[in-house]
Coordinates of C-alpha atoms and ligand atoms in Angstrom, one line a residue:
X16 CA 52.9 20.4 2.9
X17 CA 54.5 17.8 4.9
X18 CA 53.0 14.0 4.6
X19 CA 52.4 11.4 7.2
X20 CA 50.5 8.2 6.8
X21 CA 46.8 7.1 7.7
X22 CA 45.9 3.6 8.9
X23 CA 42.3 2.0 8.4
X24 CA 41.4 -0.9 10.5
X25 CA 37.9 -2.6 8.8
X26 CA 38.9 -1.1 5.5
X27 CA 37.0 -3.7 3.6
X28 CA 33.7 -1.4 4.9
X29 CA 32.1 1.0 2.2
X30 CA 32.7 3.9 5.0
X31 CA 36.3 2.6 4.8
X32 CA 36.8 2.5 1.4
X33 CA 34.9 5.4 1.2
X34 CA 37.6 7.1 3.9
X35 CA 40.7 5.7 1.7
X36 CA 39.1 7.4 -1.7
X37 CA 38.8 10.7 0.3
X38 CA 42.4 9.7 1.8
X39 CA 43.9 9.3 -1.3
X40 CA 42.2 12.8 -2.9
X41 CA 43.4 15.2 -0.2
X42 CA 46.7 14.3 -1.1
X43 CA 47.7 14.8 2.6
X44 CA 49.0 11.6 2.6
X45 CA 52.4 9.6 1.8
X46 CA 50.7 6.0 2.5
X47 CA 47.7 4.9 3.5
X48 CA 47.1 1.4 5.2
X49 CA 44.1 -0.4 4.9
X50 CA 43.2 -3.9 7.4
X51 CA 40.5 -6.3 6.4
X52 CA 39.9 -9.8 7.7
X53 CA 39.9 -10.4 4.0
X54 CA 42.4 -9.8 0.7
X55 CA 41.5 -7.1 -1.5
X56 CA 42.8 -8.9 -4.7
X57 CA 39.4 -8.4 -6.2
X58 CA 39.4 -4.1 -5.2
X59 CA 40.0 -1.6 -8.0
X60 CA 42.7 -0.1 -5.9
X61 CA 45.0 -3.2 -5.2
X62 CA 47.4 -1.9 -7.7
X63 CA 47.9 2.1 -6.0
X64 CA 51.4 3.0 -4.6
X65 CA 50.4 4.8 -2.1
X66 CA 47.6 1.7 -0.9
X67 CA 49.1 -0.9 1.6
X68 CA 46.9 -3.6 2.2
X69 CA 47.3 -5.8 5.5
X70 CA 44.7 -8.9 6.7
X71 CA 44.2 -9.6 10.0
X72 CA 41.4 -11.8 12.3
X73 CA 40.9 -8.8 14.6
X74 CA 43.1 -11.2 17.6
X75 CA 46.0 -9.3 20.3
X76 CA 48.5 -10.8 18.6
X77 CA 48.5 -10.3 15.0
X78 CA 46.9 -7.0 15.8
X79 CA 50.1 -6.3 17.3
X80 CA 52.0 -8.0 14.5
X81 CA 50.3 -5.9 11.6
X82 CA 50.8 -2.7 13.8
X83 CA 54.7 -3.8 13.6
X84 CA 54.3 -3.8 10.2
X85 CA 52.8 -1.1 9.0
X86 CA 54.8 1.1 11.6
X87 CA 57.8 0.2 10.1
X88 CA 57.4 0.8 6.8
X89 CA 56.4 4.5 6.5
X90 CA 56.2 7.9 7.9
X91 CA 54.5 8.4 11.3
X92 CA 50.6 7.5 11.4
X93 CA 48.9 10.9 12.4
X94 CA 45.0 9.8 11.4
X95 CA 44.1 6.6 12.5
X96 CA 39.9 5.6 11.7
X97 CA 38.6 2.1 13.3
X98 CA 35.3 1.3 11.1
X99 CA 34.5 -2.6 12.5
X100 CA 31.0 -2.7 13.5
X101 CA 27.9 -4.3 12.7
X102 CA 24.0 -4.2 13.1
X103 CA 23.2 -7.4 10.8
X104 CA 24.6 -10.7 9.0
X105 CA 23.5 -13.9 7.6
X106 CA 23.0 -15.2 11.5
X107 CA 21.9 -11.4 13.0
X108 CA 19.0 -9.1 12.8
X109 CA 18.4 -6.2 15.1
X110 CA 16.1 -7.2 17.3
X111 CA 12.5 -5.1 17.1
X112 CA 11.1 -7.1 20.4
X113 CA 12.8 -9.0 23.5
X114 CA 12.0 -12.0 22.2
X115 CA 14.5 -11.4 19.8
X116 CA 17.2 -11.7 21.9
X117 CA 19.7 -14.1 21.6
X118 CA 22.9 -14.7 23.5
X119 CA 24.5 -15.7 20.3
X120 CA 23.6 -12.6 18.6
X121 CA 24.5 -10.9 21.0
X122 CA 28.0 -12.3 22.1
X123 CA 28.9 -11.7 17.7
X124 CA 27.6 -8.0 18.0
X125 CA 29.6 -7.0 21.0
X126 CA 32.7 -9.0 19.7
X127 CA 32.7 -7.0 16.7
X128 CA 31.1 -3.8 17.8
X129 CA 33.2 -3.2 21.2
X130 CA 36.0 -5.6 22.1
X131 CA 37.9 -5.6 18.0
X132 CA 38.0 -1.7 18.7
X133 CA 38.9 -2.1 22.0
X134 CA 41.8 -4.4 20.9
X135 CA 43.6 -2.3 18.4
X136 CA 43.1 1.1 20.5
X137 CA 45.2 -1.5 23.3
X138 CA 47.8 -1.8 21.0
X139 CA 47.8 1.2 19.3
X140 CA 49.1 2.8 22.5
X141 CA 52.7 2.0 21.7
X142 CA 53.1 2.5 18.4
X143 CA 51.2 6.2 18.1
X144 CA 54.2 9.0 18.0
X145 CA 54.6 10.8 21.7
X146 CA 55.7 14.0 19.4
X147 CA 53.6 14.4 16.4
X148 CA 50.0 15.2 17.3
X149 CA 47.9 12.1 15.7
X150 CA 43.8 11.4 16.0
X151 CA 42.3 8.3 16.2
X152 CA 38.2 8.3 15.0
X153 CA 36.1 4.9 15.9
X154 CA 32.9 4.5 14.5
X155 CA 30.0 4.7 16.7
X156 CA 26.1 5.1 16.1
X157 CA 23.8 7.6 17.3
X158 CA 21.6 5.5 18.5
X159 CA 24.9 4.0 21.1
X160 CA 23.5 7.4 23.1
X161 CA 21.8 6.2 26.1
X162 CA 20.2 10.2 26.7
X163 CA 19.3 10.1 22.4
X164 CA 17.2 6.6 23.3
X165 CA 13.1 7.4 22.5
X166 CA 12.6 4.4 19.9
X167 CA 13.7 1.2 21.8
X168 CA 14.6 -2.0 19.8
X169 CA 18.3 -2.9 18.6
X170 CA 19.4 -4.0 21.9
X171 CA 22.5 -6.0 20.9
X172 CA 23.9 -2.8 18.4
X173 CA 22.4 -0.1 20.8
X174 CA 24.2 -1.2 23.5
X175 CA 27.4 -2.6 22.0
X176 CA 27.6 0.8 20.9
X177 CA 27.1 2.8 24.5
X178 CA 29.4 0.1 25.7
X179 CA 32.2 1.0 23.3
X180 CA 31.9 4.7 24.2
X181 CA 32.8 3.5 27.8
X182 CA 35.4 1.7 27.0
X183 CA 36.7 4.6 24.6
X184 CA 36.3 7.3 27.8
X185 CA 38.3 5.2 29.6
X186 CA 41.0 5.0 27.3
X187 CA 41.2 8.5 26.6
X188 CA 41.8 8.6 30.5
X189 CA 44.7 6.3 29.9
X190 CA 46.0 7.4 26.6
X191 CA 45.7 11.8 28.4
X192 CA 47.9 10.1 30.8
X193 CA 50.4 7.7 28.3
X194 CA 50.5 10.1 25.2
X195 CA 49.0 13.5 25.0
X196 CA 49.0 14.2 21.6
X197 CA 46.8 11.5 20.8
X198 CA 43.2 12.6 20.4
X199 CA 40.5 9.7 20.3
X200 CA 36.7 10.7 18.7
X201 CA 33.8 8.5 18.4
X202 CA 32.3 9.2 15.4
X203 CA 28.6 9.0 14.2
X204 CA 29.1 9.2 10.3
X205 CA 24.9 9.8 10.1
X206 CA 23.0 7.2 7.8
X207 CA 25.0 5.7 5.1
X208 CA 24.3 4.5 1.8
X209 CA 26.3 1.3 3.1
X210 CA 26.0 -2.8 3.1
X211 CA 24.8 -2.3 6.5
X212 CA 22.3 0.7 6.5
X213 CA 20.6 -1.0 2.9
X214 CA 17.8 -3.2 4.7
X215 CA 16.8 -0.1 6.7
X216 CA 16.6 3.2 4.4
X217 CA 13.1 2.8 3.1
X218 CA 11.9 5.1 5.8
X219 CA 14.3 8.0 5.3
X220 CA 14.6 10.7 2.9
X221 CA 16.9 10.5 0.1
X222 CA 18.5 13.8 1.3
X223 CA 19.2 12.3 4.9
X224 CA 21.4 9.2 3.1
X225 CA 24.7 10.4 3.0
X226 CA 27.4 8.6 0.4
X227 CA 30.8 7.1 2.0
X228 CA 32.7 10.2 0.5
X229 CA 30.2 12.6 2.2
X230 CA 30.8 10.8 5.4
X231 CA 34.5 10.4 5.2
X232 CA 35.4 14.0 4.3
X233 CA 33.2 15.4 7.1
X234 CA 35.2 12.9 8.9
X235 CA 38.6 14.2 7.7
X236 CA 37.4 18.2 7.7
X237 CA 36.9 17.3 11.8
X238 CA 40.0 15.1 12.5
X239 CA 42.1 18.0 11.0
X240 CA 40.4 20.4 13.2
X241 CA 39.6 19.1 16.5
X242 CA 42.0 19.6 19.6
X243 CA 44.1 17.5 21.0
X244 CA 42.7 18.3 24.8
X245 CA 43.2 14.6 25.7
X246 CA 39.1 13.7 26.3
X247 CA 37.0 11.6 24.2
X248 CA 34.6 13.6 21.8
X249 CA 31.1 11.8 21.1
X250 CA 30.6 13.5 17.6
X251 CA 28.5 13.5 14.5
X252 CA 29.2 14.3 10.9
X253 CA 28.4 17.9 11.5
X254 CA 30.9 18.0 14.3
X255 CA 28.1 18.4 16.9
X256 CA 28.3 16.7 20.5
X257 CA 26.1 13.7 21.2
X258 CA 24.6 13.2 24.1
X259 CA 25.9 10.3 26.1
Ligands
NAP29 N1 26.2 2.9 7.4 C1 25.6 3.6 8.3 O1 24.5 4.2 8.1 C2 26.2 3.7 9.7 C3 25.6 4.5 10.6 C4 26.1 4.7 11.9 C5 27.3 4.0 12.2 N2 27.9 3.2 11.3 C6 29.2 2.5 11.6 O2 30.2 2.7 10.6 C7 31.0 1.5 10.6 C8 31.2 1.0 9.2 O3 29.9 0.6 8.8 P1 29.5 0.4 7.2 O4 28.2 1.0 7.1 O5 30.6 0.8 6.3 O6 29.3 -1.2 7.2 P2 29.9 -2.4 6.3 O7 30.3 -2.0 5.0 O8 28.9 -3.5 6.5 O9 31.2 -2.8 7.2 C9 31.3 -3.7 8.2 C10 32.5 -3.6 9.0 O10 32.5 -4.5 10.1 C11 33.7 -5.3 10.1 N3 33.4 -6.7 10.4 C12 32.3 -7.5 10.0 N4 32.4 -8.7 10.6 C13 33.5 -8.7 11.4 C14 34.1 -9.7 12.2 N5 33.6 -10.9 12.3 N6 35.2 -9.3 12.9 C15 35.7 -8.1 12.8 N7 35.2 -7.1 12.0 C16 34.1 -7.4 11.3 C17 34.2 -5.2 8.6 O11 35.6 -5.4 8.7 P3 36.5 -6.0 7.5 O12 37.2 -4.8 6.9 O13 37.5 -6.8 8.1 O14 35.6 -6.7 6.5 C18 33.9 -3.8 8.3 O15 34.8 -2.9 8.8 C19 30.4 0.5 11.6 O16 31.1 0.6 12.9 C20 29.0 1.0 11.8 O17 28.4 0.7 13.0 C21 27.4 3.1 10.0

């Protein structure tokens, strides 16, 4: 089986470590690249050959530095997964009422959640092969869906979410346009057992929290199968459609 190489961008995530463990398994892959704001000195797999680790502060230019980087050094990138979001911090909560809302909070959340994505996807444009076919997954929410809405609450992550699945639509108009053999999904991995699902599993099943590996192979099983008909596909971990 021929190799090619895999980049993660918010690798320092538990889905994205949990996507580099599943990665590293299938074998598929000659390298795999992983971006964090942070070093992974303190990670168990800082000392794999096949592991390249890259930091990064999420800005145009040394997004466009690391991409220079890591395109150089390997085989062409075919699976490319974009993790960065968040629903809470230290300085964040979701907000359960409008009087929760805070410019602040909301300026982080959409910073993280829509415009970092949006920034590597920019670059990512010219560095993505024009002959290999090569997928790029960005991780969304269910609850981004505007139609899948019945609850209410979350504004900030709700909606930094819907906005990022506009700003993904129109960049699979561009990308259809600038390089038809990449395919762009937004991804809803279903819950997590993750840093940032923790504060809010009480109320669901055990069987309905999934682990990173669960998510990520789902995640790999689609990317390897999905067709590279140059639209945006709103998908969950079972492969079904999302409503917008
Ligand atoms: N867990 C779930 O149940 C669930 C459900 C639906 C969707 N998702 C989505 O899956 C993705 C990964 O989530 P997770 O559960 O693995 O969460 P996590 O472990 O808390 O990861 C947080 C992610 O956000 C990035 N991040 C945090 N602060 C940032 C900042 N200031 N600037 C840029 N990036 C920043 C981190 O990047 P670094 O690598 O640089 O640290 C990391 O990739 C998110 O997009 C989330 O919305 C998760």
């Amino acid at each position: 089986m021929e190799q090619n190489d895999a980049l993660i961008v918010g690798a320092g995530s538990d889905i994205g470590q949990g996507i580099a463990g599943v990665l590293k398994k299938s074998e598929e892959f000659e390298n795999i690249h992983l971006v964090s704001r942070n070093s992974f000195d303190n990670r168990s797999n800082t000392n794999d050959s096949i592991l390249h680790h890259y930091t990064c502060d999420n800005e145009k230019e040394s997004i466009r530095e690391v991409l220079e980087e890591v395109f150089n050094r390997g085989s062409d990138i075919t699976k490319i997964f974009i993790c960065n979001g968040i629903l809470h911090s230290d300085e964040v909560f979701p907000e359960r009422r409008l009087e929760h809302i805070s410019a602040d909070s909301m300026e982080r959340i959409f910073r993280i959640n829509s415009i970092v994505p949006m920034l590597w996807l920019a670059e990512l444009i010219n560095f993505l092969s024009k002959d290999l076919p090569s997928v790029v997954a960005v991780l969304n929410a269910r609850v981004g869906s505007i139609d899948d809405n019945k609850l209410g609450g979350w504004y900030s992550y709700r909606a930094s979410k819907t906005a990022l699945n506009m700003l993904l639509k129109t960049t699979s108009i561009e990308y259809a346009r600038r390089n038809r053999m990449a395919k762009l999904i937004s991804f809803h991995p279903g819950t997590v057992d993750t840093k940032l699902s923790k504060p809010f599993q009480k109320n669901i099943p055990k069987d309905r929290i999934f682990s990173t590996d669960y998510a990520a192979s789902q995640l790999l099983n689609i990317m390897n199968s999905i067709s590279h008909d140059g639209t945006l596909d709103y998908l969950d971990w079972k492969g079904d459609k999302i409503p917008w």
